[in-house]
Coordinates of C-alpha atoms in Angstrom, one line a residue:
Chain A
X1 CA 170.5 146.4 -24.5
X2 CA 172.7 144.1 -22.7
X3 CA 173.1 140.3 -22.3
X4 CA 172.7 138.3 -19.1
X5 CA 174.2 135.0 -18.2
X6 CA 173.5 133.0 -15.0
X7 CA 174.0 129.6 -13.7
X8 CA 172.5 127.4 -10.9
X9 CA 174.0 124.0 -10.2
X10 CA 173.9 121.2 -7.6
X11 CA 177.7 120.7 -7.9
X12 CA 180.4 123.3 -8.3
X13 CA 180.6 123.7 -12.1
X14 CA 182.6 125.9 -14.3
X15 CA 180.9 128.2 -16.7
X16 CA 183.9 128.5 -19.2
X17 CA 181.9 127.1 -22.1
X18 CA 178.9 129.5 -21.8
X19 CA 181.1 132.4 -20.9
X20 CA 183.2 131.9 -24.0
X21 CA 180.0 132.3 -26.1
X22 CA 178.9 135.3 -24.2
X23 CA 182.2 137.1 -24.4
X24 CA 182.1 137.1 -28.2
X25 CA 179.0 139.2 -28.0
X26 CA 181.0 141.8 -26.2
X27 CA 182.2 143.7 -29.2
X28 CA 182.7 140.8 -31.7
X29 CA 179.5 138.9 -32.7
X30 CA 177.4 141.4 -30.6
X31 CA 177.4 145.1 -30.0
X32 CA 177.8 144.9 -26.2
X33 CA 181.1 146.7 -25.9
X34 CA 180.6 148.9 -22.8
X35 CA 182.0 146.5 -20.2
X36 CA 181.3 143.2 -18.7
X37 CA 181.3 141.5 -15.3
X38 CA 180.9 138.1 -13.7
X39 CA 180.3 137.0 -10.1
X40 CA 181.1 133.5 -8.9
X41 CA 179.8 132.3 -5.5
X42 CA 181.8 129.9 -3.4
X43 CA 179.8 129.2 -0.2
X44 CA 178.7 132.6 1.2
X45 CA 181.7 134.3 -0.4
X46 CA 182.0 135.5 -4.0
X47 CA 184.5 136.7 -6.6
X48 CA 183.7 139.4 -9.1
X49 CA 185.7 140.1 -12.2
X50 CA 184.7 143.1 -14.2
X51 CA 186.0 145.5 -16.8
X52 CA 184.6 148.6 -18.4
X53 CA 186.4 147.6 -21.6
X54 CA 184.9 145.3 -24.3
X55 CA 184.9 141.6 -23.2
X56 CA 186.3 140.3 -26.5
X57 CA 189.5 142.3 -25.9
X58 CA 189.8 141.9 -22.1
X59 CA 192.8 140.2 -20.5
X60 CA 190.7 139.5 -17.4
X61 CA 187.9 137.9 -19.5
X62 CA 190.6 135.7 -21.1
X63 CA 191.7 134.5 -17.6
X64 CA 188.0 133.8 -16.6
X65 CA 187.5 131.8 -19.9
X66 CA 190.6 129.7 -19.3
X67 CA 190.6 129.3 -15.6
X68 CA 187.8 126.9 -14.5
X69 CA 186.4 128.6 -11.4
X70 CA 183.8 126.1 -10.1
X71 CA 180.7 127.5 -8.6
X72 CA 177.0 126.6 -7.8
X73 CA 175.7 130.1 -8.6
X74 CA 176.9 132.6 -11.2
X75 CA 175.7 136.0 -12.4
X76 CA 177.2 137.6 -15.4
X77 CA 176.5 140.6 -17.7
X78 CA 177.8 142.3 -20.8
X79 CA 176.8 145.9 -21.3
X80 CA 175.7 148.1 -24.0
X81 CA 175.2 151.4 -22.1
X82 CA 171.9 153.3 -22.3
X83 CA 171.7 155.0 -18.9
X84 CA 174.9 156.1 -17.1
X85 CA 178.5 156.5 -18.3
X86 CA 180.9 153.7 -19.3
X87 CA 183.0 153.3 -16.2
X88 CA 183.7 150.7 -13.5
X89 CA 181.1 151.9 -11.0
X90 CA 178.4 151.5 -13.7
X91 CA 179.6 148.0 -14.7
X92 CA 177.3 145.1 -13.6
X93 CA 176.9 143.0 -11.6
X94 CA 176.3 145.0 -8.4
X95 CA 176.6 143.5 -4.9
X96 CA 175.2 144.5 -1.6
X97 CA 175.2 142.8 1.8
X98 CA 171.6 142.2 3.0
X99 CA 170.5 139.9 5.8
X100 CA 174.1 138.8 6.3
X101 CA 174.3 137.6 2.7
X102 CA 175.9 139.1 -0.4
X103 CA 173.3 139.7 -3.0
X104 CA 174.4 140.2 -6.6
X105 CA 172.3 141.7 -9.3
X106 CA 172.4 142.3 -13.1
X107 CA 169.8 143.9 -15.3
X108 CA 169.0 144.0 -19.0
X109 CA 166.6 146.7 -20.2
X110 CA 165.9 150.3 -19.7
X111 CA 163.7 152.1 -17.1
X112 CA 162.1 155.5 -17.1
X113 CA 161.1 157.3 -13.9
X114 CA 163.6 155.3 -11.9
X115 CA 164.9 158.5 -10.3
X116 CA 161.8 158.5 -8.1
X117 CA 162.5 155.0 -6.6
X118 CA 163.4 155.3 -2.8
X119 CA 166.5 153.4 -2.2
X120 CA 166.7 153.6 1.6
X121 CA 169.9 152.5 3.3
X122 CA 171.4 150.9 0.2
X123 CA 172.5 153.9 -2.0
X124 CA 173.6 153.7 -5.6
X125 CA 177.3 154.4 -6.2
X126 CA 177.0 154.8 -9.9
X127 CA 174.2 156.5 -11.9
X128 CA 172.6 153.6 -13.8
X129 CA 168.8 152.9 -13.7
X130 CA 169.9 149.3 -12.9
X131 CA 171.8 150.0 -9.7
X132 CA 169.0 152.3 -8.5
X133 CA 166.4 149.6 -9.2
X134 CA 168.5 147.0 -7.3
X135 CA 168.9 149.3 -4.3
X136 CA 165.1 150.0 -4.3
X137 CA 164.3 146.3 -4.7
X138 CA 166.5 145.2 -1.7
X139 CA 165.2 148.1 0.3
X140 CA 161.6 147.0 -0.3
X141 CA 162.5 143.5 0.7
X142 CA 164.3 144.6 3.9
X143 CA 161.3 146.7 5.0
X144 CA 158.9 143.8 4.5
X145 CA 161.3 141.2 6.0
X146 CA 163.7 142.8 8.5
X147 CA 164.8 139.2 9.3
X148 CA 164.9 136.6 6.5
X149 CA 162.3 133.9 7.3
X150 CA 163.3 130.2 7.1
X151 CA 160.5 129.6 4.6
X152 CA 161.5 131.7 1.6
X153 CA 158.1 131.3 -0.2
X154 CA 156.7 134.7 1.0
X155 CA 160.0 136.3 0.2
X156 CA 160.0 135.1 -3.3
X157 CA 156.4 136.1 -3.7
X158 CA 157.2 139.6 -2.7
X159 CA 160.3 139.7 -4.9
X160 CA 158.0 138.9 -7.8
X161 CA 155.6 141.7 -6.9
X162 CA 158.5 144.2 -6.7
X163 CA 159.8 143.0 -10.1
X164 CA 156.3 143.6 -11.5
X165 CA 156.5 147.1 -10.2
X166 CA 159.8 147.7 -11.9
X167 CA 158.4 146.2 -15.2
X168 CA 155.9 149.1 -15.1
X169 CA 158.9 151.4 -15.6
X170 CA 160.1 149.7 -18.8
X171 CA 162.1 146.7 -19.7
X172 CA 163.2 144.7 -16.7
X173 CA 165.0 141.4 -17.2
X174 CA 166.9 140.4 -14.1
X175 CA 169.3 138.0 -12.5
X176 CA 169.8 138.1 -8.8
X177 CA 171.6 135.7 -6.5
X178 CA 172.8 135.3 -2.9
X179 CA 174.9 132.2 -3.8
X180 CA 172.2 129.8 -2.8
X181 CA 169.3 130.9 -5.0
X182 CA 169.3 132.4 -8.5
X183 CA 166.3 134.6 -9.1
X184 CA 165.2 135.5 -12.6
X185 CA 162.6 137.8 -14.0
X186 CA 161.6 138.4 -17.6
X187 CA 160.0 141.3 -19.3
X188 CA 160.8 140.5 -22.9
X189 CA 163.9 138.4 -23.3
X190 CA 165.3 135.6 -21.1
X191 CA 165.9 131.9 -21.7
X192 CA 167.0 129.0 -19.6
X193 CA 168.0 125.4 -20.0
X194 CA 168.5 122.6 -17.5
X195 CA 171.1 120.0 -18.4
X196 CA 171.0 116.6 -16.6
X197 CA 171.7 113.0 -17.5
X198 CA 171.7 111.7 -20.1
X199 CA 174.0 114.5 -21.2
X200 CA 174.7 115.2 -24.8
X201 CA 176.8 117.5 -27.0
X202 CA 176.2 121.2 -27.6
X203 CA 177.7 123.8 -30.0
X204 CA 178.1 127.5 -29.3
X205 CA 176.3 129.9 -31.6
X206 CA 178.9 132.6 -31.3
X207 CA 182.1 130.6 -31.7
X208 CA 183.1 127.4 -33.3
X209 CA 183.2 125.4 -30.0
X210 CA 181.4 122.1 -29.3
X211 CA 181.3 120.5 -25.8
X212 CA 180.5 117.0 -24.8
X213 CA 178.8 117.4 -21.5
X214 CA 178.9 113.6 -21.0
X215 CA 182.7 113.9 -20.5
X216 CA 182.5 116.9 -18.2
X217 CA 179.8 115.7 -15.8
X218 CA 178.6 112.9 -13.5
X219 CA 175.2 111.2 -13.7
X220 CA 173.8 113.3 -10.8
X221 CA 174.8 116.7 -12.0
X222 CA 172.0 119.2 -12.6
X223 CA 173.1 122.5 -14.2
X224 CA 170.8 125.3 -15.3
X225 CA 172.0 128.1 -17.5
X226 CA 170.0 131.3 -17.9
X227 CA 170.8 133.7 -20.8
X228 CA 169.2 136.6 -22.6
X229 CA 169.4 134.6 -25.9
X230 CA 170.2 130.9 -26.3
X231 CA 173.9 130.3 -26.4
X232 CA 173.8 126.9 -28.3
X233 CA 172.1 126.0 -31.5
X234 CA 171.4 122.3 -30.9
X235 CA 169.6 122.3 -27.6
X236 CA 166.0 123.3 -26.6
X237 CA 166.1 126.5 -24.5
X238 CA 163.0 127.5 -22.6
X239 CA 161.8 131.0 -23.4
X240 CA 160.4 132.9 -20.4
X241 CA 157.2 135.0 -20.9
X242 CA 156.6 138.6 -19.9
X243 CA 156.1 138.9 -16.1
X244 CA 157.6 135.4 -15.4
X245 CA 159.5 135.0 -12.2
X246 CA 161.5 131.9 -11.6
X247 CA 163.8 130.9 -8.8
X248 CA 166.5 128.2 -9.2
X249 CA 168.2 126.3 -6.3
X250 CA 170.9 123.7 -7.0
X251 CA 169.9 123.7 -10.7
X252 CA 166.2 123.1 -10.1
X253 CA 163.2 125.4 -10.2
X254 CA 162.0 125.9 -6.6
X255 CA 159.5 128.8 -7.2
X256 CA 157.8 130.0 -10.3
X257 CA 155.0 132.5 -11.0
X258 CA 153.7 134.6 -13.8
X259 CA 152.1 138.0 -13.5
X260 CA 148.5 137.6 -14.7
X261 CA 148.1 141.3 -14.7
X262 CA 150.4 144.1 -13.5
X263 CA 150.5 143.7 -9.7
X264 CA 149.0 140.3 -9.6
X265 CA 151.1 137.2 -9.4
X266 CA 149.9 133.6 -9.4
X267 CA 152.1 130.6 -8.6
Chain B
X1 CA 199.3 137.4 11.6
X2 CA 198.7 138.8 8.2
X3 CA 200.3 141.3 5.9
X4 CA 198.8 144.5 4.6
X5 CA 199.6 146.5 1.5
X6 CA 198.1 149.7 0.5
X7 CA 198.7 152.6 -2.0
X8 CA 197.6 156.2 -2.4
X9 CA 198.8 158.1 -5.5
X10 CA 198.1 161.3 -7.3
X11 CA 198.1 159.6 -10.7
X12 CA 196.8 156.1 -11.6
X13 CA 199.8 153.9 -10.7
X14 CA 200.2 150.2 -11.0
X15 CA 201.3 148.3 -7.9
X16 CA 202.8 145.3 -9.7
X17 CA 206.3 145.8 -8.1
X18 CA 205.0 146.0 -4.5
X19 CA 202.5 143.2 -5.1
X20 CA 205.2 140.9 -6.4
X21 CA 207.1 141.3 -3.1
X22 CA 203.9 140.7 -1.0
X23 CA 202.8 137.7 -2.9
X24 CA 206.0 135.8 -2.1
X25 CA 205.1 136.1 1.6
X26 CA 201.9 134.2 0.8
X27 CA 203.4 130.7 1.4
X28 CA 206.9 131.2 0.0
X29 CA 209.1 133.7 1.9
X30 CA 206.3 134.2 4.5
X31 CA 203.8 131.9 6.3
X32 CA 200.7 133.7 5.1
X33 CA 199.1 130.9 3.1
X34 CA 195.4 131.2 4.0
X35 CA 194.4 133.4 1.1
X36 CA 194.9 136.9 -0.3
X37 CA 193.0 139.7 -1.8
X38 CA 193.5 143.1 -3.5
X39 CA 191.1 145.9 -4.3
X40 CA 191.9 148.5 -7.0
X41 CA 189.7 151.7 -7.1
X42 CA 189.0 153.4 -10.4
X43 CA 186.9 156.4 -9.8
X44 CA 184.1 155.4 -7.5
X45 CA 184.2 151.8 -8.8
X46 CA 186.6 149.1 -7.8
X47 CA 187.8 145.6 -8.7
X48 CA 188.6 143.0 -6.2
X49 CA 190.7 139.9 -6.9
X50 CA 190.8 137.3 -4.1
X51 CA 191.6 133.7 -3.5
X52 CA 191.5 131.5 -0.4
X53 CA 194.5 129.7 -1.8
X54 CA 198.2 130.7 -1.1
X55 CA 199.1 133.7 -3.2
X56 CA 202.5 132.3 -4.3
X57 CA 200.6 129.5 -6.2
X58 CA 197.6 131.5 -7.4
X59 CA 196.8 131.9 -11.1
X60 CA 194.8 135.0 -10.3
X61 CA 197.7 136.5 -8.3
X62 CA 199.9 135.8 -11.4
X63 CA 197.5 137.8 -13.5
X64 CA 197.4 140.7 -11.1
X65 CA 201.2 140.8 -11.0
X66 CA 201.6 140.8 -14.7
X67 CA 198.6 143.0 -15.7
X68 CA 199.3 146.6 -14.7
X69 CA 196.0 147.8 -13.4
X70 CA 196.4 151.5 -12.7
X71 CA 194.8 153.0 -9.6
X72 CA 195.0 155.9 -7.2
X73 CA 193.9 153.8 -4.2
X74 CA 194.7 150.1 -3.4
X75 CA 194.0 147.9 -0.4
X76 CA 195.6 144.4 -0.3
X77 CA 196.0 141.7 2.3
X78 CA 197.5 138.2 2.6
X79 CA 196.2 136.1 5.3
X80 CA 197.4 133.7 8.0
X81 CA 194.1 132.7 9.6
X82 CA 193.6 133.1 13.4
X83 CA 189.9 133.7 13.7
X84 CA 187.5 132.2 11.2
X85 CA 187.9 129.4 8.6
X86 CA 189.9 129.5 5.4
X87 CA 187.3 130.3 2.8
X88 CA 186.3 133.0 0.4
X89 CA 183.9 134.8 2.7
X90 CA 186.6 135.2 5.3
X91 CA 189.2 136.5 2.7
X92 CA 190.1 140.2 3.0
X93 CA 189.5 142.8 1.9
X94 CA 185.9 143.3 2.8
X95 CA 183.7 146.0 1.0
X96 CA 180.5 147.7 2.0
X97 CA 178.6 150.6 0.5
X98 CA 178.2 153.5 3.0
X99 CA 177.2 157.1 2.1
X100 CA 177.0 156.1 -1.6
X101 CA 180.7 155.0 -1.6
X102 CA 182.3 151.6 -1.6
X103 CA 184.5 151.3 1.5
X104 CA 187.1 148.6 1.5
X105 CA 188.8 147.3 4.6
X106 CA 191.7 145.0 5.6
X107 CA 192.9 144.1 9.0
X108 CA 196.1 142.6 10.5
X109 CA 195.9 141.4 14.1
X110 CA 193.6 139.6 16.4
X111 CA 190.8 140.8 18.6
X112 CA 189.1 139.4 21.7
X113 CA 185.6 140.2 22.8
X114 CA 184.7 141.3 19.3
X115 CA 181.5 139.2 19.4
X116 CA 180.0 142.0 21.6
X117 CA 180.5 144.7 18.9
X118 CA 177.1 145.9 17.6
X119 CA 177.2 145.9 13.9
X120 CA 173.9 147.5 13.1
X121 CA 172.8 147.5 9.5
X122 CA 176.0 146.2 8.0
X123 CA 176.2 142.5 9.0
X124 CA 179.2 140.3 8.7
X125 CA 178.8 137.5 6.1
X126 CA 181.8 135.5 7.3
X127 CA 183.0 134.8 10.9
X128 CA 186.3 136.7 11.3
X129 CA 186.9 139.2 14.0
X130 CA 188.1 141.6 11.2
X131 CA 184.8 141.7 9.3
X132 CA 182.8 142.2 12.5
X133 CA 185.2 145.1 13.5
X134 CA 184.7 146.6 10.0
X135 CA 180.9 146.4 10.3
X136 CA 181.0 147.9 13.8
X137 CA 183.3 150.7 12.6
X138 CA 181.1 151.7 9.7
X139 CA 178.0 151.5 11.9
X140 CA 179.5 153.8 14.5
X141 CA 180.5 156.3 11.7
X142 CA 177.0 156.2 10.1
X143 CA 175.3 156.8 13.5
X144 CA 177.5 159.8 14.1
X145 CA 177.4 161.1 10.5
X146 CA 174.2 160.0 8.7
X147 CA 175.3 162.2 5.8
X148 CA 179.0 162.7 5.0
X149 CA 180.0 166.3 5.7
X150 CA 182.1 168.2 3.1
X151 CA 184.8 168.8 5.7
X152 CA 186.1 165.4 6.5
X153 CA 188.2 166.5 9.5
X154 CA 185.6 165.5 12.2
X155 CA 184.9 162.3 10.3
X156 CA 188.6 161.4 10.4
X157 CA 188.8 162.4 14.1
X158 CA 186.0 160.0 14.9
X159 CA 187.5 157.2 12.8
X160 CA 190.6 157.5 14.9
X161 CA 188.6 157.3 18.1
X162 CA 186.8 154.2 16.9
X163 CA 190.1 152.6 16.0
X164 CA 191.4 153.3 19.5
X165 CA 188.4 151.5 20.8
X166 CA 189.2 148.5 18.6
X167 CA 192.8 148.6 19.8
X168 CA 191.6 148.0 23.3
X169 CA 190.4 144.6 22.1
X170 CA 193.8 143.5 20.8
X171 CA 196.0 144.1 17.8
X172 CA 194.4 146.3 15.3
X173 CA 196.4 147.4 12.2
X174 CA 194.1 148.6 9.5
X175 CA 193.8 149.8 5.9
X176 CA 190.5 151.4 4.8
X177 CA 189.7 153.2 1.6
X178 CA 186.8 154.6 -0.3
X179 CA 188.9 155.2 -3.4
X180 CA 189.6 158.8 -2.5
X181 CA 191.2 158.5 0.9
X182 CA 193.4 155.7 2.3
X183 CA 193.0 155.5 6.1
X184 CA 195.6 153.7 8.2
X185 CA 195.8 152.8 11.8
X186 CA 198.7 151.1 13.7
X187 CA 198.7 149.0 16.8
X188 CA 202.1 147.4 16.5
X189 CA 203.2 147.0 12.9
X190 CA 202.7 149.3 9.9
X191 CA 205.1 151.2 7.7
X192 CA 204.8 153.6 4.9
X193 CA 206.9 155.4 2.3
X194 CA 206.2 158.3 0.0
X195 CA 208.0 158.2 -3.3
X196 CA 208.4 161.5 -5.3
X197 CA 210.9 163.2 -7.5
X198 CA 213.8 162.7 -7.7
X199 CA 213.0 159.1 -8.0
X200 CA 215.6 156.4 -7.4
X201 CA 215.9 152.7 -7.6
X202 CA 214.6 150.1 -5.2
X203 CA 215.1 146.4 -4.6
X204 CA 212.5 144.0 -3.2
X205 CA 213.4 142.1 0.0
X206 CA 211.4 139.0 -1.0
X207 CA 212.4 138.5 -4.6
X208 CA 215.4 139.4 -6.7
X209 CA 213.7 142.3 -8.5
X210 CA 214.9 145.9 -8.7
X211 CA 212.9 148.8 -10.2
X212 CA 214.1 152.1 -11.4
X213 CA 211.2 154.4 -10.5
X214 CA 212.8 157.2 -12.5
X215 CA 211.8 155.3 -15.7
X216 CA 208.3 154.5 -14.5
X217 CA 207.2 157.9 -13.3
X218 CA 206.9 161.6 -14.2
X219 CA 208.3 164.4 -12.2
X220 CA 204.9 165.2 -10.5
X221 CA 204.0 161.8 -9.3
X222 CA 203.5 161.2 -5.6
X223 CA 203.0 157.6 -4.6
X224 CA 202.7 156.4 -1.0
X225 CA 202.9 152.7 -0.3
X226 CA 201.8 151.3 3.1
X227 CA 202.9 147.9 4.3
X228 CA 203.1 145.8 7.4
X229 CA 206.8 145.4 6.9
X230 CA 209.0 147.3 4.5
X231 CA 209.0 145.7 1.1
X232 CA 212.4 147.1 -0.1
X233 CA 215.8 147.0 1.5
X234 CA 217.3 150.2 0.1
X235 CA 214.7 152.9 1.0
X236 CA 213.7 154.6 4.3
X237 CA 210.3 153.4 5.4
X238 CA 208.5 155.3 8.1
X239 CA 207.5 153.1 11.0
X240 CA 204.1 154.0 12.6
X241 CA 203.7 154.1 16.3
X242 CA 201.1 152.4 18.5
X243 CA 197.8 154.4 18.3
X244 CA 198.9 156.3 15.2
X245 CA 196.2 157.1 12.6
X246 CA 197.1 158.6 9.2
X247 CA 195.0 159.5 6.2
X248 CA 196.5 159.7 2.7
X249 CA 194.9 161.5 -0.2
X250 CA 196.5 161.5 -3.6
X251 CA 199.7 160.2 -2.0
X252 CA 200.0 162.9 0.6
X253 CA 199.2 162.8 4.4
X254 CA 196.1 165.0 4.9
X255 CA 195.3 164.0 8.5
X256 CA 197.4 162.5 11.2
X257 CA 196.9 161.9 14.9
X258 CA 198.4 159.7 17.7
X259 CA 196.5 158.5 20.7
X260 CA 198.1 160.1 23.7
X261 CA 196.2 157.7 25.9
X262 CA 193.5 155.2 25.1
X263 CA 190.5 157.2 24.0
X264 CA 192.4 160.4 23.7
X265 CA 193.6 161.5 20.3
X266 CA 195.6 164.6 19.4
X267 CA 196.3 166.0 16.0

């Protein structure tokens, strides 16, 4: 299994603190030593840093930890390979341009029967179940919505349905973003926390680091962090349930649904 | 105008030396202060580092200069904006997945009438003439070759024709790669050099750095560097002519043609 880390915020925010915790799980406090990647959006553009080497030893991960890149939407992943070789093309996150936006995807879990998914115009470059699932997902959405509607509600509803379909193939925990929205889906393991005023202190589980958010933020900041497992031991993280789909925008939940049964989603 | 830098090599080779020269032109010895980017291929995967800030001041550029990422195919660009704002989505190189490969593109020049180019399924995310030209180019190729043939000769021939069409819109100097091939096209300014045994020494024009390639290479290495302007002052760079299209593979030229007239290309 792998670990996911995402962020949605209403002001450009750096993710150095959370990323520091996650990176330790890449071969040090965790077994996820088959590469890592992180995508930061800035407007419609993005930067991705990735490495097929363990994150706890990576020079590039060191830079990302120390250099406060500020972003409103982040998708990150550390990998413990199950499907597909350990190499750069199989390293998450994956990005494709759809509807004139860059969409970036990371997956935690394992799927079976994924070879049958029809990917359409977006082909997988590597050979992971994750990238094929991503290509299938975006293909389904493009067929249903050749042009992106202004009201995203039906789009999110269909995203949730497609995620349910993928959950039928195994474990499908997902982060997906276009820089504006951060979409999350849980099969068995995904947590989130929204930090807002009054801000307090927090301590990382994986490393001896404490942060005082009060000193790092302003009163209007809203910052949501999404992670496979909670990253701090003195805050209340929300555990997502199986079949839960949640969309964040500027740090706030703007769409939420839970599958009441496979194929059925209710807001 | 901008500056391009590319590499094609038969062994994974670092580009630190050439990149060091180029980066000085990003706001120091040159006026190209509107961002920079570099893409390194490793197998079918790639890493891109980019920054809308001047390269001579960039922390990320510093990492790339010091950290010898070894690659067989590299595309790099420093920007002096003419079309499109200075932001991350307008920062070259641009990448799209086509035929199950990541294709990475950088452009030097300025086009007019580019708004009329039909981009098809690959839409531009930013608003530069360059990204639109790239999307149009890949769309033309996909229409002509829905599946990539084993023999690339007709594909390269059509690439050259499409580049000629773009040259009719203005200045179009290009680097394009899928990690295996590095495609180059010249309207008015592009140079290349192939280094092979016996290797000698070379000195950068833009910074007081000399390298002894003999110490850095083995006898079988073949490394081609492509740049807008020569980067060294003690080697013989080949100047490309207007309408010249040249494809490198593992450091060697594998396809070459020159437009004898607009729309006519001869090998």
